[in-house]
Amino acid sequence: MDVSTKFLVSFVTFLLFIFSRAQRSNSTNKNSIELGSSIVAGTNSSWKSPFGDFAFGFYPLVSTHYLVGIWFDKIPQKTLVWSANRGDPARIGSTNNFTVKGQFLLQHVNRTSVLIDNEFRFTDTILPGQTLNMGQMLFSNANGTQDYSTGQYKLEVQKSDGNIVISAFRFADPGYWDSKTNSNTSVRLIFNNKTSFLYAVNGTHNIFNMTTEVPNPVENYYHRATINDRGNFQQLIYLKEGGKDWTVIWQAITQPCTVNAICGVYGFCTSPDNSTVNCSCLPGYTSFDPNSLSKGCYPSVAVDFCAANANSSASNFTVEQIQNADIPNNIFFDLQRIDSSDLDSCSKEVMNDCFCMAAVLIDSVCYKKRTPLLNARISIPETSNRVTLIKVPQVLQEDKNDSPSRVVLIVEGQHVPYLLLCLQLLLSIIIQHFVIS
Ligand SMILES: *[C@@H]1O[C@H](CO)[C@@H](O)[C@H](O)[C@H]1NC(C)=O
Ligand SMILES: *[C@@H]1O[C@H](CO)[C@@H](O)[C@H](O)[C@H]1NC(C)=O
Ligand SMILES: *[C@@H]1O[C@H](CO)[C@@H](O)[C@H](O)[C@H]1NC(C)=O
Ligand SMILES: *[C@@H]1O[C@H](CO)[C@@H](O)[C@H](O)[C@H]1NC(C)=O
Ligand SMILES: *[C@@H]1O[C@H](CO)[C@@H](O)[C@H](O)[C@H]1NC(C)=O
Ligand SMILES: *[C@@H]1O[C@H](CO)[C@@H](O)[C@H](O)[C@H]1NC(C)=O
Ligand SMILES: *[C@@H]1O[C@H](CO)[C@@H](O)[C@H](O)[C@H]1NC(C)=O
Ligand SMILES: *[C@@H]1O[C@H](CO)[C@@H](O)[C@H](O)[C@H]1NC(C)=O
Ligand SMILES: *[C@@H]1O[C@H](CO)[C@@H](O)[C@H](O)[C@H]1NC(C)=O
Ligand SMILES: *[C@@H]1O[C@H](CO)[C@@H](O)[C@H](O)[C@H]1NC(C)=O
Ligand SMILES: *[C@@H]1O[C@H](CO)[C@@H](O)[C@H](O)[C@H]1NC(C)=O
Ligand SMILES: *[C@@H]1O[C@H](CO)[C@@H](O)[C@H](O)[C@H]1NC(C)=O
């Protein structure tokens, strides 16, 4: 396998990195990739790295399509670490040709062939020996081992300032975790192949440590660092002999609800144990897909609070309170900030401002929020003692003497008569979790 210098920062270099020992030891080694050879999706054929730890080939998906990728081949999970076509899986019978020119060509069935990008791009994982330079990034998968296409989260060593930032990039999110290494130059995120430590350096100094401890000897483990579909950047190990699964040894996020947009627009995040994520909808909102609450929620009923006849009369809605909850965002994204406020006056602000659907009271400051609402959460201790206030339409009033927290929502016009009774019951249960009145 002869590689000329023009591929220096290329995909082939990355492959050489994984397959390096084959190249060094013996060029006629059976494990190296022969010029002019090819493999076919669906035949289980792949090119293996020298000791068989990694394979490069067609990776089968649950969708019965294939990704051209590299995976840990000796473990039952066959964990994928990189793929060339994550958003465009190939069908059975597609071929991957290593041409005599030293290029990889993906020949889709019944489609024109595509050159596998010479510019190597990481997907969601880095391995020991690799570094992320300024401007380079990792993108999470959409859904674990089910959907490897690009998901919601990005880790980037920012070109602008050297800060390492994790963000929900589809929402123009400024980030929910960072290394605070801004104002440095020549920053690189290193995954050291001797110590298996992850850390950041600038030109001269170690400026940020991630890993604190790795079990010894490190050669007895497989190592990877991955940004997952929950927006967490984690370092994981797998015992080579007799290991059963990946174990997390370091992670950026220790409270899952601090990940921005995790429950989607109008979603509400709680975590009973700092490990599982419980997504629900804010009061007055309904989930798009009850099986996938991260897709977010929409208003259960469309009300024009600013219509002339609405008259901003408080009788059309209530303002619900959620204790110990916040809707944090960058302060410049708020609609308005009112100092020297309290629960009463903050509530009135939400009531009397027809543009405002929510506010959060922190100490004596009332932050009125822009819509659509994102990042609503309970994440103790950060959100302790904060009160979230949500405007909830009160479309049908049962009885004027009823407690103000009793609300009935209409889900969709035509089913209303049948749903009303059930909804009333259901909502009175749900609302108990949100309302303290
Ligand atoms: C490479 O391997 C072949 C066959 O296994 C062997 O004949 C040859 O001597 C080896 N060459 C080197 C440089 O080790
Ligand atoms: C691929 O390997 C799996 C498991 O080893 C086997 O069940 C399957 O029949 C193989 N498929 C082909 C086309 O060889
Ligand atoms: C790729 O390899 C296969 C099998 O060797 C061959 O049939 C096909 O023509 C090749 N495709 C290209 C574009 O070189
Ligand atoms: C490819 O196209 C041919 C002719 O249009 C068709 O007969 C064949 O079924 C197609 N193959 C696949 C896998 O779709
Ligand atoms: C570790 O990485 C360095 C630089 O990339 C390389 O020279 C060295 O051979 C690697 N060591 C091991 C054990 O892979
Ligand atoms: C570089 O990063 C370190 C570590 O976070 C920080 O203390 C320092 O202020 C940054 N900037 C410079 C110019 O050193
Ligand atoms: C690297 O970090 C050190 C320690 O924070 C700092 O003194 C130095 O100015 C930084 N150098 C560059 C080039 O950012
Ligand atoms: C990171 O850890 C190394 C070794 O333990 C230490 O020398 C270095 O000062 C640490 N860097 C920072 C920024 O704390
Ligand atoms: C989650 O972690 C934080 C910080 O470590 C801690 O204060 C909080 O009590 C934990 N919450 C739960 C539900 O375990
Ligand atoms: C999830 O959160 C909702 C709203 O806070 C709560 O009603 C429900 O009991 C929680 N579910 C679990 C399993 O914790
Ligand atoms: C991820 O895939 C699983 C299994 O197919 C599915 O149950 C789940 O709803 C999916 N999650 C998302 C967020 O789409
Ligand atoms: C608000 O309530 C008033 C009186 O109850 C009613 O006339 C008006 O139509 C309501 N507005 C909306 C937008 O529901």
XYZ file of C-alpha atoms and ligand atoms in Angstrom:
605
model
C 0.000 0.000 0.000
C 1.872 2.964 -1.303
C 0.698 6.332 -0.130
C 2.047 9.476 -1.650
C 2.412 12.742 0.211
C -0.610 14.311 -1.454
C -2.819 12.332 0.936
C -1.110 13.670 4.003
C -4.171 15.152 5.682
C -6.558 12.779 4.068
C -8.851 9.931 4.676
C -6.146 7.508 3.612
C -3.896 8.939 6.310
C -6.567 8.202 8.836
C -6.865 4.671 7.554
C -3.113 4.314 7.732
C -3.288 5.510 11.289
C -5.680 2.699 12.160
C -3.907 0.185 9.968
C -0.448 1.574 10.601
C 1.298 -1.452 11.974
C 0.505 -3.402 8.820
C 2.299 -0.858 6.767
C 5.328 -0.747 8.961
C 5.736 -4.447 9.554
C 5.417 -5.969 6.133
C 4.037 -4.576 2.952
C 2.977 -8.003 1.736
C 1.077 -8.554 4.945
C -2.292 -10.127 4.242
C -3.959 -7.480 6.404
C -2.977 -4.529 4.284
C -5.311 -3.191 1.649
C -4.212 -4.104 -1.849
C -4.434 -1.563 -4.622
C -7.209 -2.563 -6.979
C -9.049 -4.688 -4.429
C -12.700 -4.279 -3.544
C -15.354 -5.451 -1.101
C -19.112 -5.825 -1.529
C -21.886 -4.808 0.896
C -23.706 -7.835 2.257
C -20.908 -10.374 1.874
C -19.353 -9.837 5.294
C -16.084 -8.958 3.673
C -13.937 -6.228 5.176
C -10.319 -5.221 5.456
C -8.912 -5.958 8.902
C -6.282 -4.060 10.829
C -3.061 -5.927 11.736
C -4.170 -7.547 14.961
C -7.788 -7.640 13.898
C -8.857 -4.992 16.406
C -10.463 -2.830 13.709
C -12.162 -3.557 10.445
C -12.846 -1.260 7.519
C -15.739 -2.153 5.262
C -19.499 -2.186 4.974
C -21.166 -1.877 8.368
C -24.680 -3.360 8.459
C -27.484 -1.182 9.862
C -30.817 -2.177 11.358
C -32.336 -0.557 8.265
C -30.578 -3.324 6.219
C -28.476 -0.666 4.533
C -24.722 -0.272 4.968
C -22.263 2.365 6.053
C -18.704 2.437 4.766
C -16.911 2.630 8.062
C -14.396 1.497 10.642
C -15.402 -0.418 13.758
C -13.997 -2.313 16.732
C -14.120 -5.785 15.205
C -13.183 -8.055 18.104
C -15.997 -7.095 20.453
C -19.563 -8.345 20.059
C -20.958 -4.790 19.913
C -18.833 -4.030 16.795
C -18.836 -0.380 17.852
C -18.580 1.939 14.843
C -15.951 4.665 15.234
C -16.162 6.374 11.875
C -18.157 6.308 8.699
C -17.838 7.921 5.289
C -21.532 8.078 4.411
C -23.371 8.425 7.727
C -26.275 10.315 6.163
C -26.485 8.240 2.992
C -26.300 4.483 3.682
C -25.572 2.157 0.769
C -27.710 -0.745 -0.377
C -26.731 -4.385 -0.448
C -24.483 -5.122 -3.410
C -22.721 -1.750 -3.332
C -18.951 -1.998 -3.672
C -16.027 -0.214 -2.092
C -13.050 -0.220 -4.447
C -9.525 0.715 -3.497
C -8.415 1.918 -6.884
C -4.940 1.567 -8.326
C -4.624 5.334 -7.806
C -4.945 4.806 -4.053
C -8.430 6.226 -3.758
C -11.517 4.689 -2.249
C -14.546 4.609 -4.479
C -18.002 3.812 -3.150
C -20.062 2.300 -5.945
C -23.741 2.480 -4.945
C -26.092 -0.018 -6.548
C -27.733 1.602 -9.567
C -26.167 4.963 -8.786
C -23.084 6.818 -9.833
C -20.030 6.100 -7.745
C -18.705 8.559 -5.191
C -15.146 9.173 -4.183
C -14.705 8.781 -0.443
C -13.658 12.202 0.649
C -9.941 12.748 0.721
C -10.449 15.415 3.357
C -10.870 13.272 6.404
C -13.721 14.345 8.685
C -14.348 12.918 12.125
C -17.835 11.671 12.897
C -18.663 11.267 16.614
C -15.508 9.570 17.934
C -11.797 10.100 18.426
C -9.318 7.344 19.252
C -6.002 7.350 21.141
C -3.325 8.923 18.953
C -5.773 11.323 17.312
C -6.061 15.028 17.987
C -8.743 17.601 17.289
C -7.213 20.821 16.033
C -8.796 24.252 16.067
C -11.777 24.264 13.715
C -12.288 20.488 13.917
C -15.462 19.012 15.378
C -17.340 15.880 16.325
C -21.060 15.432 15.663
C -23.275 13.050 17.623
C -25.362 10.294 16.048
C -29.088 10.866 15.685
C -30.040 7.773 17.716
C -27.443 5.472 19.310
C -26.870 2.342 17.255
C -30.182 2.801 15.423
C -29.476 5.896 13.359
C -25.908 6.971 12.665
C -26.827 10.075 10.709
C -25.754 13.459 12.113
C -27.667 14.219 15.309
C -28.222 17.297 17.470
C -24.907 17.853 19.205
C -21.479 19.145 18.294
C -18.137 19.329 20.065
C -15.817 21.888 18.529
C -12.343 23.202 19.221
C -13.322 26.701 18.220
C -11.196 28.268 15.527
C -12.109 31.750 16.750
C -10.833 31.528 20.331
C -9.535 28.057 21.192
C -12.417 27.280 23.514
C -13.718 23.684 23.373
C -17.505 23.930 23.258
C -20.378 21.421 23.194
C -23.597 22.778 21.750
C -27.012 21.870 20.377
C -25.875 23.354 17.088
C -29.171 23.042 15.223
C -30.592 25.671 17.566
C -27.777 28.187 17.144
C -26.986 27.284 20.731
C -23.950 29.085 22.159
C -23.115 25.910 24.091
C -23.890 24.172 27.384
C -20.383 22.989 28.251
C -16.973 24.470 27.564
C -13.343 24.075 28.577
C -12.862 27.813 29.237
C -9.649 27.773 27.238
C -10.689 30.820 25.240
C -8.116 33.458 24.409
C -5.546 30.725 23.806
C -3.947 30.050 20.433
C -2.904 26.760 18.771
C -5.296 24.758 20.940
C -5.485 21.015 20.329
C -7.533 18.334 22.033
C -5.199 15.382 22.486
C -6.088 11.737 23.039
C -2.693 10.496 24.202
C -1.943 7.004 22.909
C 0.500 6.122 25.683
C -1.402 7.324 28.729
C -4.920 7.232 27.204
C -5.573 10.637 28.767
C -7.683 13.290 27.078
C -6.526 16.874 27.531
C -6.095 20.177 25.742
C -2.817 21.920 25.019
C -1.906 25.285 23.557
C 1.435 25.802 21.866
C 3.350 25.324 25.087
C 1.171 24.273 28.000
C -1.328 21.692 29.084
C -4.308 24.009 29.599
C -7.216 21.659 30.364
C -7.441 18.105 31.751
C -10.407 15.866 31.035
C -9.451 12.324 32.070
C -8.488 11.999 35.717
C -7.811 8.273 35.925
C -7.399 5.307 33.565
C -7.137 1.689 34.753
C -3.745 0.104 34.190
C -2.278 -1.342 32.104
C -3.950 0.764 29.416
C -3.058 -1.774 26.679
C -5.542 -4.212 28.214
C -8.397 -1.939 27.158
C -9.903 -0.501 24.041
C -10.384 3.257 24.321
C -12.593 5.796 22.608
C -14.070 9.241 23.250
C -17.491 9.888 21.763
C -20.137 12.583 21.770
C -23.372 10.643 22.193
C -26.969 11.238 21.137
C -27.711 12.726 24.584
C -25.159 15.458 24.017
C -22.582 14.066 26.444
C -18.897 13.797 25.549
C -17.560 10.660 27.229
C -14.349 8.675 27.410
C -14.997 4.934 27.462
C -12.994 1.754 27.927
C -13.640 -1.883 27.091
C -11.650 -4.715 28.653
C -10.140 -6.633 25.722
C -10.227 -10.039 27.408
C -13.592 -10.873 28.888
C -15.078 -7.373 28.704
C -18.840 -7.189 28.361
C -19.501 -3.570 27.534
C -18.092 -0.071 27.359
C -17.532 1.686 30.691
C -17.483 5.468 31.056
C -14.318 6.715 32.803
C -14.808 10.435 32.196
C -17.690 12.590 30.978
C -18.285 16.261 30.353
C -21.905 16.267 31.525
C -22.827 14.971 34.966
C -26.414 16.276 35.044
C -28.209 15.264 31.839
C -30.811 18.045 31.927
C -28.062 20.655 31.562
C -27.789 19.596 27.909
C -29.562 22.249 25.883
C -32.591 21.361 23.743
C -32.512 17.776 25.040
C -36.313 17.603 25.264
C -36.890 19.786 22.221
C -38.985 22.903 21.794
C -41.542 23.391 24.627
C -40.174 20.234 26.278
C -39.402 19.918 29.978
C -36.450 17.923 31.312
C -36.155 16.226 34.662
C -33.728 13.540 35.751
C -34.527 11.381 38.752
C -30.947 10.109 39.125
C -28.560 12.271 37.017
C -28.408 9.377 34.581
C -31.772 8.869 32.900
C -33.543 11.733 31.145
C -37.264 12.263 31.603
C -38.740 14.489 28.919
C -42.273 15.796 29.224
C -44.095 18.830 27.824
C -44.579 22.186 29.525
C -48.162 22.699 30.751
C -50.345 23.689 27.819
C -48.245 21.782 25.259
C -48.595 18.372 23.620
C -45.805 16.079 22.388
C -45.280 15.520 18.674
C -44.331 11.893 19.247
C -44.928 10.248 22.630
C -42.285 7.621 21.746
C -39.681 10.271 21.061
C -40.209 13.187 23.427
C -36.952 14.783 22.335
C -38.802 15.854 19.197
C -40.507 18.463 21.355
C -44.031 19.726 21.853
C -46.529 22.144 20.329
C -49.259 24.357 21.839
C -52.290 22.185 22.669
C -54.530 24.975 21.482
C -53.739 27.943 19.277
C -54.678 31.188 21.011
C -53.972 34.658 19.717
C -53.281 36.428 22.989
C -52.739 39.707 21.178
C -55.985 39.685 19.193
C -57.944 42.891 19.727
C -60.907 41.149 21.347
C -58.711 39.077 23.641
C -58.166 42.246 25.641
C -55.363 40.489 27.541
C -58.045 39.479 29.995
C -56.696 37.124 32.615
C -59.852 35.073 32.409
C -58.624 33.449 29.167
C -55.560 31.856 30.692
C -53.773 31.051 33.900
C -50.145 31.467 34.770
C -48.820 28.182 36.119
C -45.840 27.919 38.444
C -43.155 25.250 38.281
C -40.954 25.290 41.353
C -37.165 24.798 41.145
C -37.276 25.038 37.375
C -35.569 27.323 34.892
C -35.518 28.031 31.178
C -31.888 29.083 30.993
C -30.346 30.629 27.945
C -27.791 33.211 27.117
C -28.948 36.373 28.859
C -29.081 38.312 25.592
C -31.739 35.935 24.306
C -34.270 36.926 26.939
C -37.168 39.199 26.023
C -36.922 41.453 29.026
C -35.296 41.624 32.438
C -37.120 43.235 35.353
C -35.232 43.920 38.557
C -36.780 44.137 42.017
C -39.563 41.765 41.065
C -41.382 39.070 43.013
C -43.682 36.164 42.251
C -46.709 38.391 42.050
C -45.289 41.096 39.818
C -43.442 38.598 37.606
C -46.732 36.727 37.161
C -48.463 39.949 36.223
C -45.772 40.678 33.666
C -46.583 37.389 31.946
C -50.312 38.081 32.190
C -50.245 41.631 30.911
C -47.742 41.202 28.105
C -49.560 39.478 25.268
C -46.221 38.643 23.571
C -44.881 36.853 26.620
C -45.621 33.174 27.253
C -43.195 32.522 30.093
C -40.877 34.037 32.641
C -38.459 32.816 35.260
C -38.019 34.438 38.646
C -34.476 34.149 39.994
C -34.072 35.765 43.383
C -35.711 39.123 42.728
C -35.149 39.274 38.992
C -37.927 38.432 36.564
C -36.616 37.178 33.190
C -39.293 37.230 30.509
C -38.593 34.616 27.853
C -38.817 34.607 24.099
C -40.769 31.879 22.339
C -40.534 29.138 21.281
C -39.331 28.027 24.694
C -36.246 25.843 24.769
C -34.198 24.248 27.584
C -36.915 24.184 30.290
C -35.610 21.980 33.069
C -35.243 21.033 36.672
C -31.588 20.419 37.395
C -30.817 20.677 41.085
C -28.849 22.452 42.515
C -28.497 24.914 39.581
C -32.242 25.550 39.230
C -33.061 25.421 42.955
C -35.385 28.149 44.226
C -36.096 29.437 40.730
C -39.721 29.621 39.673
C -40.837 29.154 36.109
C -44.099 30.852 35.130
C -46.012 29.598 32.083
C -49.056 31.141 30.460
C -51.595 28.361 29.895
C -54.747 29.025 27.833
C -57.932 28.428 29.730
C -60.171 27.712 26.811
C -62.992 26.119 28.696
C -63.912 27.199 32.130
C -65.854 24.632 34.077
C -66.989 26.794 36.871
C -65.846 30.244 37.844
C -65.571 29.199 41.468
C -63.123 26.449 40.612
C -59.569 26.664 41.785
C -57.532 28.713 39.309
C -55.223 25.770 38.713
C -57.969 23.659 37.143
C -57.544 23.933 33.424
C -59.032 22.041 30.557
C -57.249 22.011 27.265
C -58.564 21.144 23.871
C -56.259 18.922 21.892
C -57.781 18.790 18.459
C -61.137 20.182 17.444
C -62.999 17.187 16.132
C -62.281 14.819 19.023
C -63.106 17.278 21.708
C -66.445 15.964 22.971
C -65.033 12.473 23.483
C -61.780 13.605 24.961
C -63.030 16.192 27.378
C -63.739 13.882 30.289
C -60.528 11.936 29.897
C -58.520 15.110 29.521
C -59.961 16.649 32.612
C -58.926 13.628 34.626
C -55.541 13.362 33.002
C -54.746 17.020 33.296
C -55.699 17.296 36.894
C -53.120 14.570 37.486
C -50.465 16.153 35.283
C -50.997 19.639 36.569
C -50.422 18.564 40.133
C -46.820 18.053 39.164
C -46.446 21.571 37.931
C -48.724 23.765 39.982
C -48.360 24.941 43.469
C -51.045 27.443 44.062
C 7.015 -10.183 4.607
O 6.202 -11.346 4.695
C 6.517 -12.305 3.730
C 5.504 -13.441 3.810
O 4.883 -13.525 5.047
C 7.953 -12.792 3.962
O 8.303 -13.749 3.000
C 8.891 -11.596 3.880
O 10.208 -11.996 4.204
C 8.464 -10.502 4.832
N 9.279 -9.313 4.601
C 9.773 -8.595 5.578
C 10.549 -7.365 5.191
O 9.593 -8.857 6.775
C -22.417 -12.794 7.628
O -22.053 -13.208 8.940
C -23.168 -13.574 9.720
C -22.671 -13.849 11.127
O -21.368 -14.371 11.118
C -23.828 -14.786 9.079
O -24.966 -15.149 9.834
C -24.285 -14.424 7.673
O -24.827 -15.555 7.031
C -23.104 -13.918 6.860
N -23.578 -13.428 5.586
C -22.952 -13.667 4.449
C -23.595 -13.114 3.224
O -21.925 -14.320 4.391
C -15.333 -2.004 -8.284
O -14.968 -3.365 -8.145
C -15.912 -4.266 -8.661
C -15.488 -5.668 -8.293
O -14.110 -5.812 -8.408
C -16.014 -4.070 -10.174
O -16.978 -4.940 -10.703
C -16.446 -2.624 -10.426
O -16.456 -2.362 -11.821
C -15.498 -1.667 -9.766
N -16.079 -0.327 -9.891
C -15.344 0.722 -10.199
C -16.087 2.010 -10.331
O -14.131 0.660 -10.357
C -31.031 -1.912 -10.495
O -31.637 -1.551 -11.719
C -32.047 -2.654 -12.509
C -32.559 -2.157 -13.844
O -33.232 -0.957 -13.691
C -33.139 -3.433 -11.749
O -33.537 -4.585 -12.500
C -32.561 -3.893 -10.406
O -33.561 -4.525 -9.645
C -32.007 -2.700 -9.635
N -31.325 -3.204 -8.450
C -31.670 -2.841 -7.229
C -30.913 -3.473 -6.113
O -32.522 -2.011 -7.041
C 1.517 7.147 19.428
O 1.408 8.248 18.556
C 2.645 8.708 18.065
C 2.388 9.969 17.289
O 1.193 9.908 16.586
C 3.297 7.603 17.226
O 4.535 8.037 16.755
C 3.468 6.354 18.103
O 3.938 5.271 17.319
C 2.159 5.944 18.727
N 2.378 4.880 19.688
C 1.639 3.785 19.753
C 1.960 2.817 20.819
O 0.726 3.583 18.974
C -5.657 29.731 28.195
O -6.364 28.743 28.915
C -6.079 28.758 30.302
C -6.750 27.565 30.934
O -8.124 27.640 30.879
C -6.525 30.078 30.897
O -6.212 30.112 32.262
C -5.836 31.209 30.165
O -6.318 32.444 30.625
C -6.072 31.120 28.676
N -5.427 32.180 27.923
C -4.144 32.464 27.919
C -3.694 33.550 27.005
O -3.352 31.880 28.584
C -0.616 28.829 26.841
O -1.113 28.689 28.164
C -0.280 29.308 29.124
C -0.852 28.971 30.489
O -2.201 29.327 30.574
C -0.214 30.802 28.858
O 0.636 31.414 29.791
C 0.285 31.052 27.466
O 0.212 32.435 27.152
C -0.533 30.308 26.455
N 0.075 30.402 25.140
C -0.651 30.557 24.044
C 0.124 30.614 22.773
O -1.855 30.639 24.037
C -3.162 18.453 33.882
O -2.537 17.348 34.480
C -1.119 17.352 34.304
C -0.574 16.045 34.839
O -1.378 15.507 35.849
C -0.542 18.564 35.036
O 0.854 18.595 34.861
C -1.154 19.811 34.422
O -0.714 20.960 35.115
C -2.668 19.753 34.495
N -3.190 20.884 33.739
C -4.086 21.742 34.241
C -4.541 22.829 33.343
O -4.537 21.621 35.368
C -27.243 15.375 40.579
O -25.920 15.866 40.715
C -25.827 17.103 41.423
C -24.405 17.581 41.361
O -23.529 16.543 41.599
C -26.339 16.910 42.838
O -26.256 18.114 43.561
C -27.808 16.452 42.757
O -28.304 16.191 44.030
C -27.918 15.187 41.907
N -29.326 14.905 41.718
C -29.845 13.696 41.842
C -31.295 13.575 41.584
O -29.166 12.719 42.135
C -41.229 12.505 34.404
O -41.513 13.869 34.629
C -42.895 14.140 34.752
C -43.081 15.642 34.862
O -42.190 16.203 35.779
C -43.457 13.385 35.971
O -44.836 13.602 36.046
C -43.184 11.887 35.802
O -43.566 11.188 36.949
C -41.700 11.632 35.551
N -41.501 10.236 35.234
C -40.530 9.512 35.761
C -40.440 8.098 35.292
O -39.744 9.965 36.579
C -34.303 5.449 18.774
O -34.531 4.148 18.316
C -35.339 3.357 19.183
C -35.390 1.949 18.641
O -35.811 1.941 17.309
C -36.721 3.987 19.274
O -37.507 3.254 20.161
C -36.582 5.409 19.799
O -37.825 6.035 19.797
C -35.620 6.188 18.922
N -35.367 7.463 19.549
C -35.518 8.592 18.897
C -35.175 9.823 19.657
O -35.915 8.648 17.746
C -61.447 35.771 26.260
O -62.534 35.775 27.137
C -63.566 36.669 26.733
C -64.616 36.704 27.811
O -64.589 35.539 28.560
C -64.146 36.219 25.392
O -65.144 37.112 24.963
C -63.030 36.173 24.373
O -63.491 35.666 23.148
C -61.894 35.339 24.866
N -60.804 35.445 23.930
C -60.156 34.409 23.433
C -59.037 34.705 22.483
O -60.409 33.258 23.723
